[in-house]
Coordinates of C-alpha atoms in Angstrom, one line a residue:
M1 CA 98.1 105.2 72.7
K2 CA 101.1 104.3 74.7
M3 CA 104.4 104.3 72.8
N4 CA 108.1 103.9 73.4
R5 CA 108.7 107.4 74.5
R6 CA 110.8 107.4 77.6
I7 CA 114.2 109.0 77.7
G8 CA 116.4 106.0 78.4
I9 CA 118.7 106.1 81.4
L10 CA 121.5 104.5 79.4
S11 CA 121.4 107.1 76.6
L12 CA 121.4 109.9 79.2
A13 CA 124.3 108.3 81.1
V14 CA 126.3 108.1 77.9
G15 CA 125.7 111.8 77.2
I16 CA 126.8 112.7 80.7
L17 CA 129.9 110.5 80.4
A18 CA 130.9 112.2 77.2
A19 CA 130.3 115.6 78.7
G20 CA 132.6 114.6 81.6
M21 CA 135.5 114.0 79.3
V22 CA 136.8 117.4 80.2
G23 CA 140.5 117.9 80.1
A24 CA 142.4 118.0 83.4
P25 CA 144.6 121.0 84.2
G26 CA 147.7 121.0 82.1
P27 CA 151.3 121.0 83.3
A28 CA 151.2 124.8 83.5
R29 CA 148.6 124.4 86.2
A30 CA 150.4 121.7 88.2
D31 CA 149.0 123.2 91.4
V32 CA 146.9 122.1 94.3
V33 CA 143.9 121.5 92.0
W34 CA 145.9 119.1 89.9
D35 CA 147.2 117.4 93.0
H36 CA 143.7 116.8 94.2
W37 CA 142.7 115.4 90.8
K38 CA 145.6 113.0 90.6
Q39 CA 145.1 111.8 94.2
A40 CA 141.4 111.2 93.6
D41 CA 142.0 109.2 90.4
S42 CA 144.7 107.1 92.1
L43 CA 142.6 106.4 95.2
Q44 CA 139.5 105.5 93.0
A45 CA 141.7 103.2 90.8
S46 CA 143.0 101.4 93.9
G47 CA 139.4 100.8 95.1
N48 CA 139.5 103.3 97.9
S49 CA 136.8 105.6 96.8
K50 CA 136.0 106.6 100.4
A51 CA 139.4 108.3 100.6
A52 CA 138.8 110.0 97.3
V53 CA 135.6 111.8 98.6
P54 CA 137.4 114.8 100.2
H55 CA 139.2 115.4 96.9
W56 CA 136.0 115.2 94.9
I57 CA 134.4 117.6 97.2
Y58 CA 137.3 120.1 96.9
L59 CA 137.3 119.7 93.1
A60 CA 133.5 120.1 92.7
D61 CA 133.6 123.3 94.9
Y62 CA 136.6 124.7 93.1
Y63 CA 135.2 124.3 89.6
A64 CA 131.8 125.7 90.7
S65 CA 133.5 128.8 92.2
A66 CA 135.4 129.2 88.9
G67 CA 132.3 128.9 86.8
D68 CA 133.5 125.7 85.1
W69 CA 130.2 124.0 85.4
E70 CA 131.0 120.9 83.4
N71 CA 133.9 119.8 85.6
A72 CA 131.8 120.8 88.7
A73 CA 129.1 118.5 87.5
L74 CA 131.6 115.7 86.7
F75 CA 132.9 115.6 90.3
S76 CA 129.5 116.0 91.8
G77 CA 128.6 113.0 89.8
K78 CA 131.4 111.0 91.4
L79 CA 130.1 112.0 94.8
D80 CA 126.5 111.2 94.2
K81 CA 127.4 107.7 92.8
Y82 CA 129.6 107.0 95.8
F83 CA 127.0 107.9 98.4
D84 CA 124.3 106.1 96.5
D85 CA 126.5 102.9 96.4
I86 CA 127.1 102.9 100.1
G87 CA 123.4 103.7 101.0
D88 CA 123.9 107.2 102.3
Y89 CA 120.9 108.4 100.4
D90 CA 120.6 111.9 102.0
Q91 CA 124.1 112.8 100.8
A92 CA 123.5 111.1 97.4
I93 CA 120.3 113.2 96.9
R94 CA 122.3 116.3 97.8
Y95 CA 124.9 115.7 95.2
Y96 CA 122.4 114.4 92.5
E97 CA 120.6 117.7 92.8
Q98 CA 123.9 119.7 92.8
E99 CA 125.1 117.8 89.7
N100 CA 121.8 118.6 87.9
Q101 CA 122.1 122.3 88.8
Y102 CA 125.6 122.4 87.5
W103 CA 124.5 120.9 84.2
V104 CA 121.8 123.4 84.0
N105 CA 124.3 126.2 84.6
A106 CA 126.3 124.7 81.7
G107 CA 123.3 124.9 79.4
K108 CA 122.8 121.1 79.4
D109 CA 119.8 119.0 80.3
W110 CA 121.9 116.0 81.2
G111 CA 121.1 116.2 84.8
A112 CA 117.4 115.1 84.4
V113 CA 118.3 111.5 85.0
K114 CA 120.1 112.4 88.2
L115 CA 117.0 114.2 89.5
Q116 CA 115.1 111.0 88.6
R117 CA 117.5 109.0 90.7
A118 CA 117.3 111.5 93.6
D119 CA 113.5 111.0 93.6
Q120 CA 113.9 107.2 93.6
I121 CA 116.0 107.2 96.7
R122 CA 114.2 109.9 98.6
T123 CA 112.4 108.6 101.7
T124 CA 108.9 110.0 101.9
V125 CA 106.3 109.6 104.6
E126 CA 103.2 111.8 104.3
L127 CA 99.8 111.5 105.8
Y128 CA 96.4 112.4 104.4
R129 CA 93.1 112.2 106.2
E130 CA 89.3 112.4 105.6
E131 CA 87.8 115.8 106.1
N132 CA 84.1 116.4 106.5
S133 CA 84.1 120.1 106.1
E134 CA 83.4 121.1 102.5
T135 CA 84.8 124.6 103.2
I136 CA 88.1 123.2 104.2
V137 CA 88.2 120.7 101.3
Q138 CA 87.3 123.3 98.7
E139 CA 90.0 125.7 99.9
R140 CA 92.4 123.2 98.3
T141 CA 90.4 121.9 95.3
S142 CA 88.9 125.0 93.8
P143 CA 90.7 127.8 91.9
D144 CA 91.1 131.0 93.9
G145 CA 88.5 133.6 93.0
T146 CA 87.6 132.0 89.7
R147 CA 84.7 129.8 88.5
L148 CA 85.2 126.1 87.8
A149 CA 86.3 125.0 84.4
K150 CA 83.9 123.2 82.0
F151 CA 82.8 119.9 83.6
E152 CA 85.1 120.4 86.6
P153 CA 83.9 118.8 89.8
A154 CA 83.9 121.0 92.9
Y155 CA 86.0 118.3 94.5
G156 CA 86.7 114.6 93.8
T157 CA 88.3 112.9 90.9
Y158 CA 86.6 111.5 87.8
L159 CA 87.2 107.8 87.3
G160 CA 88.1 106.9 83.7
M161 CA 89.2 103.9 81.6
Y162 CA 90.3 102.8 78.2
S163 CA 88.7 99.4 78.1
E164 CA 88.6 98.5 74.4
Q165 CA 91.3 95.8 74.9
D166 CA 89.9 94.6 78.2
P167 CA 88.5 91.1 77.4
K168 CA 85.8 91.5 80.2
V169 CA 84.5 94.9 79.1
G170 CA 85.6 95.8 75.6
N171 CA 83.6 98.7 74.2
T172 CA 80.4 97.6 76.1
F173 CA 80.9 100.2 78.7
T174 CA 77.7 99.2 80.6
K175 CA 79.7 96.1 81.8
M176 CA 82.1 98.3 83.8
Q177 CA 80.0 98.1 87.0
S178 CA 79.6 94.3 86.9
V179 CA 83.3 93.8 86.3
Y180 CA 84.9 96.4 88.6
G181 CA 82.1 97.1 91.0
K182 CA 81.6 100.7 89.9
K183 CA 80.4 102.8 87.0
H184 CA 83.1 104.9 85.5
A185 CA 82.7 108.6 84.6
I186 CA 84.9 108.8 81.5
Y187 CA 85.6 106.3 78.7
L188 CA 88.6 106.8 76.3
A189 CA 88.4 106.4 72.6
Y190 CA 91.0 107.1 69.9
A191 CA 90.2 109.0 66.7
H192 CA 92.3 110.1 63.7
W193 CA 92.1 113.3 61.7
G194 CA 90.3 112.7 58.4
Q195 CA 88.2 109.9 59.8
G196 CA 84.6 110.3 61.1
F197 CA 83.5 111.2 64.6
P198 CA 83.6 108.1 66.8
S199 CA 79.8 108.1 67.2
T200 CA 79.6 104.4 68.2
Y201 CA 81.9 105.0 71.2
A202 CA 79.9 108.1 72.1
K203 CA 76.6 106.2 72.1
R204 CA 78.1 103.4 74.2
A205 CA 79.4 106.0 76.7
K206 CA 76.0 107.6 76.8
D207 CA 74.3 104.2 77.4
A208 CA 76.7 103.7 80.3
G209 CA 75.9 107.2 81.8
G210 CA 79.4 108.4 81.1
A211 CA 81.4 111.0 79.2
L212 CA 83.9 110.4 76.4
Q213 CA 87.6 111.3 76.2
I214 CA 88.7 111.4 72.6
A215 CA 92.4 111.3 71.8
W216 CA 92.2 112.9 68.3
E217 CA 95.5 112.3 66.5
P218 CA 96.6 114.1 63.2
D219 CA 98.6 111.1 61.9
N220 CA 99.9 113.1 58.9
G221 CA 101.0 116.0 60.9
L222 CA 99.4 119.4 61.5
D223 CA 99.3 120.8 58.0
P224 CA 96.0 119.0 57.1
V225 CA 94.3 120.4 60.2
T226 CA 92.3 123.2 58.8
D227 CA 88.9 124.8 59.3
G228 CA 86.5 123.4 56.7
A229 CA 83.6 121.1 56.0
Y230 CA 85.2 118.1 57.6
L231 CA 85.9 119.8 60.9
R232 CA 82.5 121.5 61.0
S233 CA 80.7 118.2 60.4
W234 CA 82.8 116.5 63.1
A235 CA 81.9 119.2 65.5
K236 CA 78.2 118.9 64.6
E237 CA 78.3 115.2 65.4
A238 CA 80.2 115.9 68.7
K239 CA 77.4 118.2 69.7
A240 CA 74.7 115.7 68.6
A241 CA 76.3 113.0 70.9
G242 CA 74.7 114.8 73.8
I243 CA 77.3 113.9 76.4
P244 CA 80.3 115.7 77.9
I245 CA 83.4 115.2 75.6
F246 CA 87.0 115.8 76.7
L247 CA 88.8 116.4 73.4
R248 CA 92.5 115.6 73.7
F249 CA 93.9 116.9 70.4
A250 CA 97.4 115.9 69.3
G251 CA 98.5 114.7 72.7
E252 CA 102.2 114.2 73.7
M253 CA 103.2 116.9 71.3
N254 CA 106.4 117.5 73.3
G255 CA 107.7 114.0 72.2
A256 CA 109.7 113.5 69.0
W257 CA 107.8 110.2 68.5
V258 CA 104.7 112.0 67.1
K259 CA 104.4 113.6 63.7
W260 CA 102.9 116.8 65.2
H261 CA 106.1 117.5 67.3
G262 CA 108.7 120.1 66.4
N263 CA 106.8 123.4 65.6
P264 CA 105.2 124.8 68.8
A265 CA 103.9 127.9 67.0
Q266 CA 102.0 125.8 64.4
Y267 CA 100.7 123.5 67.1
I268 CA 99.4 126.5 69.2
A269 CA 97.7 128.0 66.1
K270 CA 95.9 124.7 65.3
F271 CA 94.8 124.1 68.9
R272 CA 93.4 127.6 69.2
M273 CA 91.5 127.3 65.9
L274 CA 89.9 124.0 67.1
H275 CA 89.0 125.6 70.4
D276 CA 87.2 128.4 68.7
V277 CA 85.3 126.0 66.4
F278 CA 84.1 123.8 69.2
A279 CA 83.3 126.7 71.5
A280 CA 80.9 127.9 68.7
D281 CA 79.6 124.7 67.3
A282 CA 79.9 122.1 70.1
P283 CA 79.8 123.6 73.6
N284 CA 79.6 120.1 75.2
V285 CA 83.3 119.7 74.2
A286 CA 86.1 120.6 76.7
M287 CA 89.5 121.1 75.1
V288 CA 92.3 119.1 76.8
W289 CA 95.9 120.1 76.2
S290 CA 97.8 117.0 77.1
P291 CA 101.6 116.6 76.8
G292 CA 103.6 113.6 78.0
D293 CA 105.4 113.9 81.3
V294 CA 108.7 113.5 79.4
P295 CA 110.6 115.2 78.0
A296 CA 109.8 117.8 80.6
N297 CA 111.8 120.6 79.1
D298 CA 109.8 120.6 75.9
I299 CA 106.3 120.9 77.5
D300 CA 105.8 124.6 78.1
P301 CA 106.5 126.0 74.6
Y302 CA 103.4 124.1 73.3
Y303 CA 100.9 125.6 75.8
P304 CA 98.2 127.3 73.8
G305 CA 97.2 129.8 76.6
D306 CA 94.7 129.8 79.3
A307 CA 91.9 131.2 77.1
Y308 CA 92.1 128.2 74.8
V309 CA 92.5 125.3 77.3
D310 CA 89.8 123.9 79.5
W311 CA 91.8 121.1 81.1
V312 CA 95.5 120.3 81.3
G313 CA 96.1 116.6 80.8
V314 CA 99.2 114.4 80.8
S315 CA 100.2 110.9 79.7
L316 CA 102.1 109.5 82.7
Y317 CA 103.3 105.9 83.0
I318 CA 105.7 104.0 85.3
E319 CA 107.2 100.6 84.5
P320 CA 109.8 98.1 85.8
Y321 CA 112.2 98.8 83.0
E322 CA 112.6 101.9 80.8
N323 CA 110.7 101.2 77.5
G324 CA 110.4 97.5 78.5
D325 CA 114.2 97.0 78.1
S326 CA 115.2 94.6 80.9
S327 CA 118.9 95.2 80.0
L328 CA 118.6 98.7 81.4
P329 CA 118.6 99.5 85.1
S330 CA 115.5 98.8 87.1
M331 CA 112.9 101.6 87.4
L332 CA 111.0 100.0 90.3
A333 CA 112.1 102.8 92.6
T334 CA 110.3 105.4 90.5
S335 CA 107.0 106.5 91.9
N336 CA 104.1 107.9 89.8
V337 CA 103.5 110.5 92.5
E338 CA 106.6 112.6 91.8
R339 CA 106.2 112.3 88.0
L340 CA 103.3 114.8 88.2
T341 CA 104.9 117.4 90.4
R342 CA 106.4 119.7 87.8
L343 CA 103.4 119.9 85.6
Y344 CA 101.1 120.3 88.6
N345 CA 103.1 123.1 90.1
T346 CA 103.1 124.9 86.7
Y347 CA 99.5 124.6 85.7
A348 CA 97.3 123.6 88.6
D349 CA 96.5 127.2 89.7
R350 CA 95.2 127.8 86.2
K351 CA 93.4 124.7 85.1
P352 CA 92.1 121.4 86.5
L353 CA 94.4 118.5 85.7
M354 CA 93.7 115.0 84.4
L355 CA 95.8 111.9 83.8
S356 CA 94.7 111.4 80.2
E357 CA 96.5 108.1 80.1
T358 CA 98.2 106.3 82.9
G359 CA 99.0 102.7 83.9
V360 CA 100.8 100.5 86.4
P361 CA 102.0 97.1 85.0
H362 CA 101.8 94.0 87.1
Y363 CA 103.9 91.9 84.7
S364 CA 106.9 92.6 82.5
H365 CA 106.8 90.4 79.3
S366 CA 110.3 91.4 78.3
A367 CA 111.8 90.1 81.6
G368 CA 109.1 87.4 82.3
E369 CA 108.7 88.8 85.8
D370 CA 105.7 89.3 88.0
Y371 CA 105.3 92.7 89.7
T372 CA 101.9 92.3 91.5
E373 CA 103.0 93.7 94.8
W374 CA 104.8 96.6 93.1
A375 CA 101.6 97.3 91.1
K376 CA 99.5 97.3 94.2
L377 CA 101.8 99.8 95.9
N378 CA 101.6 102.1 92.9
L379 CA 97.9 101.6 92.3
Q380 CA 97.2 102.9 95.8
R381 CA 99.4 105.8 95.1
L382 CA 97.5 106.5 91.8
Y383 CA 94.0 106.3 93.3
E384 CA 94.5 107.4 96.8
I385 CA 97.7 109.4 97.2
M386 CA 97.7 111.4 94.0
P387 CA 94.2 112.8 94.2
Y388 CA 94.8 113.8 97.9
K389 CA 98.3 115.2 97.4
Y390 CA 97.3 117.0 94.2
P391 CA 93.7 118.2 94.9
R392 CA 93.4 119.8 91.4
L393 CA 93.9 116.4 89.8
K394 CA 90.3 116.0 88.8
A395 CA 90.3 113.0 86.5
I396 CA 92.3 109.7 86.0
T397 CA 91.9 107.6 82.9
Y398 CA 93.5 104.2 83.2
F399 CA 95.1 102.5 80.1
N400 CA 93.7 99.0 80.6
V401 CA 95.9 97.0 78.1
D402 CA 98.1 94.0 78.1
Q403 CA 100.7 95.0 75.6
Q404 CA 102.2 91.5 75.2
M405 CA 105.6 92.1 73.5
N406 CA 104.6 95.5 71.9
N407 CA 105.8 98.9 72.9
A408 CA 106.9 98.8 76.6
K409 CA 106.1 95.1 76.7
N410 CA 104.1 95.4 80.0
D411 CA 100.8 94.1 81.2
Y412 CA 98.8 97.1 82.4
S413 CA 95.5 95.1 82.2
L414 CA 93.4 95.0 85.3
S415 CA 91.4 91.9 84.5
T416 CA 94.1 89.5 83.5
S417 CA 94.9 89.1 87.2
S418 CA 92.1 88.3 89.6
D419 CA 94.3 89.7 92.4
I420 CA 94.8 93.0 90.6
Q421 CA 91.1 93.2 89.5
G422 CA 89.9 92.7 93.1
Y423 CA 92.4 95.2 94.5
Y424 CA 91.5 97.8 91.9
S425 CA 87.8 97.4 92.7
K426 CA 88.5 97.9 96.4
L427 CA 90.4 101.1 95.8
I428 CA 87.9 102.7 93.5
A429 CA 85.0 102.0 95.8
N430 CA 86.0 105.3 97.5
P431 CA 83.2 107.8 96.8
Y432 CA 85.9 110.5 96.2
L433 CA 86.4 108.8 92.8
L434 CA 83.5 110.1 90.9
S435 CA 81.2 108.1 88.5
E436 CA 79.4 110.9 86.7
V437 CA 80.7 114.0 84.9
K438 CA 78.8 117.2 85.6
D439 CA 79.7 120.7 86.5
G440 CA 80.4 121.1 90.2
A441 CA 80.2 117.3 90.9
K442 CA 80.9 116.2 94.5
P443 CA 81.4 112.8 96.3
A444 CA 78.1 111.3 97.4
D445 CA 79.4 111.2 101.0
H446 CA 80.7 114.8 100.9
V447 CA 84.0 113.7 102.3
G448 CA 87.3 115.1 101.0
Y449 CA 90.9 114.7 102.0
V450 CA 93.6 117.0 103.4
P451 CA 97.3 116.5 104.4
I452 CA 98.0 116.1 108.1
D453 CA 100.1 119.2 108.6
A454 CA 100.1 122.2 111.0
K455 CA 97.0 123.6 109.3
H456 CA 95.0 120.3 109.2
Q457 CA 95.8 118.5 112.4
S458 CA 92.3 118.4 113.9
F459 CA 89.4 116.2 112.8
T460 CA 85.8 115.6 114.1
K461 CA 83.9 112.4 114.8
Q462 CA 86.1 109.9 112.9
T463 CA 88.6 109.9 110.1
R464 CA 90.6 107.5 108.0
I465 CA 94.3 108.2 107.6
I466 CA 96.2 107.2 104.4
P467 CA 100.0 107.2 104.4
F468 CA 102.2 107.9 101.4
I469 CA 105.3 105.9 102.0
K470 CA 108.3 105.6 99.7
I471 CA 111.7 104.2 100.6
P472 CA 114.8 103.5 98.5
Q473 CA 114.4 99.8 99.0
V474 CA 110.9 100.1 97.2
Y475 CA 109.1 97.3 99.1
I476 CA 107.8 98.0 102.6
G477 CA 107.9 95.2 105.2
K478 CA 105.8 96.7 107.9
V479 CA 104.1 100.0 108.9
E480 CA 103.6 100.6 112.6
Y481 CA 101.3 103.3 113.9
L482 CA 102.2 104.8 117.3
L483 CA 99.8 107.1 119.1
N484 CA 101.3 109.1 122.0
G485 CA 104.2 106.6 122.2
R486 CA 102.1 103.4 122.1
V487 CA 101.9 101.1 119.1
I488 CA 98.2 100.9 118.2
A489 CA 98.3 99.1 114.9
S490 CA 100.8 97.5 112.4
Q491 CA 100.3 96.6 108.8
T492 CA 102.2 94.2 106.5
S493 CA 99.9 94.2 103.5
L494 CA 98.4 96.7 101.1
P495 CA 96.6 99.0 101.0
Y496 CA 97.9 101.0 104.0
G497 CA 95.6 103.1 106.1
I498 CA 94.0 103.3 109.6
D499 CA 90.7 104.5 111.1
F500 CA 90.4 106.7 114.2
K501 CA 87.5 107.8 116.2
A502 CA 87.7 111.2 117.9
G503 CA 87.5 109.7 121.3
E504 CA 90.7 107.8 120.7
V505 CA 92.7 111.0 119.9
P506 CA 92.9 113.6 122.6
E507 CA 93.9 117.2 121.8
G508 CA 97.6 117.6 121.3
S509 CA 98.3 113.9 120.4
V510 CA 101.3 112.7 118.6
L511 CA 101.1 110.2 115.8
Q512 CA 104.2 108.4 114.6
L513 CA 104.8 106.1 111.7
R514 CA 107.6 103.6 111.9
I515 CA 108.6 102.0 108.6
M516 CA 110.5 98.8 108.2
N517 CA 111.9 97.3 105.0
T518 CA 111.4 93.7 104.1
S519 CA 114.5 92.7 106.1
G520 CA 112.9 94.1 109.3
Q521 CA 115.2 97.1 109.5
Q522 CA 113.7 100.4 110.5
V523 CA 114.2 102.8 107.6
A524 CA 112.0 105.8 108.6
L525 CA 110.2 107.3 111.6
R526 CA 108.0 110.3 111.1
T527 CA 106.1 112.3 113.7
F528 CA 102.8 114.2 113.1
G529 CA 100.7 116.3 115.4
I530 CA 97.0 115.2 115.5
S531 CA 93.9 116.2 117.5
S532 CA 90.2 115.6 117.5
Q533 CA 87.6 118.3 118.1
V534 CA 84.1 118.1 119.6
S535 CA 81.4 118.2 117.0
V536 CA 77.7 119.3 117.4
N537 CA 74.7 117.9 115.7
I538 CA 71.4 119.8 115.9
N539 CA 68.4 117.7 114.8
G540 CA 70.8 115.4 112.9
A541 CA 72.5 118.1 111.0
V542 CA 76.3 118.6 111.5
Q543 CA 77.0 122.2 112.5
Q544 CA 80.0 124.2 111.2
F545 CA 81.3 126.9 113.5
E546 CA 83.9 129.6 113.0
Q547 CA 85.1 128.8 116.6
A548 CA 85.2 125.1 117.2
P549 CA 83.9 123.7 120.6
V550 CA 86.5 123.3 123.3
I551 CA 87.0 121.3 126.5
V552 CA 87.5 123.6 129.6
N553 CA 88.2 122.0 133.0
G554 CA 86.6 118.8 131.8
S555 CA 83.4 120.5 130.5
T556 CA 82.5 120.7 126.8
F557 CA 81.9 124.3 125.7
T558 CA 80.0 125.1 122.5
P559 CA 79.4 128.4 120.6
L560 CA 76.4 130.0 122.3
R561 CA 75.1 132.4 119.6
A562 CA 75.4 129.9 116.7
I563 CA 73.5 127.2 118.5
F564 CA 70.8 129.4 120.0
E565 CA 70.2 130.9 116.6
A566 CA 70.1 127.4 115.0
M567 CA 67.4 126.6 117.5
G568 CA 65.3 129.6 116.5
A569 CA 66.3 132.0 119.3
K570 CA 67.1 135.8 118.9
V571 CA 70.4 136.7 120.5
D572 CA 71.7 140.1 121.6
Y573 CA 75.0 141.0 123.2
D574 CA 75.7 144.1 125.4
A575 CA 79.4 144.8 125.2
S576 CA 79.2 147.4 128.1
T577 CA 78.0 144.8 130.6
R578 CA 79.5 141.7 128.7
S579 CA 76.0 140.1 128.9
V580 CA 74.0 138.0 126.5
T581 CA 70.2 137.9 126.2
A582 CA 68.5 135.2 124.2
T583 CA 64.8 134.9 123.5
K584 CA 62.6 132.2 121.9
G585 CA 58.9 132.2 122.4
S586 CA 58.1 132.8 126.1
T587 CA 61.6 131.9 127.3
T588 CA 64.3 134.6 127.9
V589 CA 67.8 133.7 129.0
K590 CA 70.3 136.2 130.4
L591 CA 73.9 135.5 131.3
T592 CA 77.1 137.4 131.9
L593 CA 80.5 136.3 130.7
D594 CA 82.7 134.7 133.4
Q595 CA 79.8 134.5 135.9
R596 CA 78.3 131.2 137.0
T597 CA 74.8 132.6 137.7
V598 CA 72.4 132.8 134.7
Y599 CA 68.7 133.7 134.6
V600 CA 66.0 131.9 132.8
N601 CA 62.7 133.9 132.8
G602 CA 64.1 135.7 135.9
K603 CA 64.9 132.5 137.8
S604 CA 68.6 132.0 138.7
L605 CA 70.5 128.9 138.2
E606 CA 74.2 128.0 138.6
L607 CA 76.5 126.7 135.9
E608 CA 79.5 124.4 136.8
E609 CA 81.6 126.6 134.5
P610 CA 80.7 130.1 133.4
A611 CA 80.4 131.2 129.8
R612 CA 83.5 132.8 128.5
L613 CA 85.1 134.4 125.4
V614 CA 87.3 132.2 123.2
N615 CA 89.0 133.9 120.3
G616 CA 86.2 136.6 120.4
Y617 CA 83.3 134.1 120.5
T618 CA 81.0 133.4 123.4
L619 CA 81.2 129.7 124.5
A620 CA 79.1 128.1 127.2
P621 CA 78.6 124.6 128.6
A622 CA 77.1 122.4 125.9
R623 CA 74.3 120.9 128.0
F624 CA 73.1 124.3 129.2
V625 CA 73.2 125.7 125.6
G626 CA 71.3 122.7 124.3
E627 CA 68.6 122.4 127.0
T628 CA 67.9 126.1 127.6
F629 CA 65.2 126.2 124.9
G630 CA 63.8 122.7 125.5
G631 CA 66.3 120.6 123.6
N632 CA 67.5 117.1 124.5
V633 CA 71.3 116.8 124.8
N634 CA 73.3 113.6 124.4
W635 CA 77.0 113.0 124.4
D636 CA 78.8 110.3 122.4
G637 CA 82.2 109.9 123.9
A638 CA 83.5 107.6 121.1
T639 CA 83.1 110.3 118.4
R640 CA 83.1 113.3 120.8
T641 CA 79.8 114.5 119.5
V642 CA 77.1 116.6 121.2
S643 CA 73.7 115.9 119.7
I644 CA 70.9 118.3 120.4
T645 CA 67.3 117.4 119.5
S646 CA 64.6 120.0 119.6
K647 CA 61.4 119.0 121.5

């Protein structure tokens, strides 16, 4: 369960300040370096930090070249603070990252807080869109050349919740759909070593058609965790539950706040032992290794190994104030998206990931402040951006609790605010968020998501575009969408996103997002290439081609062989004459590439445009291809779709 486990900014800052108390060059070194140091100190003391900047740059570079990493970090720290204070965020980010690197070179981890601040002030504008091709989607969501992990969906993200303290749901999981509009796939329960298997929770999860995540905690440390009658009985009951179980044993082991922290070798041995027991006695159990996202530097030593881990999880929370302490600097600029990056980059190519626990508060009890709009911003990031940006993130379990004045003193509850409850229900209606755990699960609509980048610019029929926007000022005033230089939509309220039909987006289009802060000032403008492609339906089924249809001189060209064969024709190609012969029943068609004249049962007819090779594939006018063997051909300009219906 969520605890006070964050590394406080204040404590890190104190450590950095102490480390910065490095002696200046003594009298014997009264040279140009000392002169720069004295001048910088004098200018800063007089309130003219701007004039001190060249001196700090000189000193940071000098000490870095000399291998004096602590002094190099100290002066980099003066630079990043100055640029942050004046709002020159690009320069501030540069020096925050430089300062962190110098602390790393010095063997210190004191730069972690500086990287956190760099992420807070980094402007991010990314776009994600719907993709109807499972092949394209699964290129990003499935492991290369390996089978899916136990209970892993082919694509999509399992929807999970800890609801025990939700007054509208509690442990009656069958209420989930009536309260939030959708059945959830995973329900979270807590268990303790030495106590019985949580059979009541398992039964209620089964009644709701769901799986169970069990956070199994050895409250007295790892020594009592042994293979014996207790463990075997527990495993037997887990198997008898008859549902998928995600077993999160001794989570957040990288944090000093738990009793099972401090001995990675012992932890690994215990985890491996449990894996072997459940593999033998309860194959319906998937082992989840789940650290906290902080402290990041202590995560990897606890990894039990690929052979013993089915899923990699993480406890990841954001909050207005570190540990609910409103006397510390605001954490509102921290996004949940970046918090996953390090763990994802380390483990996603090996295991599917889940957010074992996560939450976004809409109220801070310690400060007595409402954060509904901030919560909405980050709930969209949690349920739309993170699954699209991190396609191997295959499960999200929400910690649905109002902590009152306990722990971080935040209200993470979804149902204590009708506004948040309705907003959450709207977000999770997306079929990409899955309601049932099963091997190879997929969204009911077979729609996935990809980033709009050089590889994924083109879409067919229609698409929805979801932006990930993060600005140093946190709150966004307005988002404008410009297509080929013209403003086509603007949004001032969450959630952000826009729908396009293919006919609205010609090939080679340019989509821009203009971002304003709440003062109406433009703070970002990002440009993306985007195009639509012609799609083909044959008897209602969408066709997938290695070579997409194209527009040539105003005519729609479609792959000839693929469509002819889909309509039941036999196709032969003679490379020596560059001619194609297709036969179906009593009809024979012959054509030659780049010639307008074609022959149907020996009778000639003229095409407006001849068939031609495109990237090694024969393409011909769509109407000719569709009607040759008796099909009816229709064109939908709004979605740029050719529909062929066999007679």
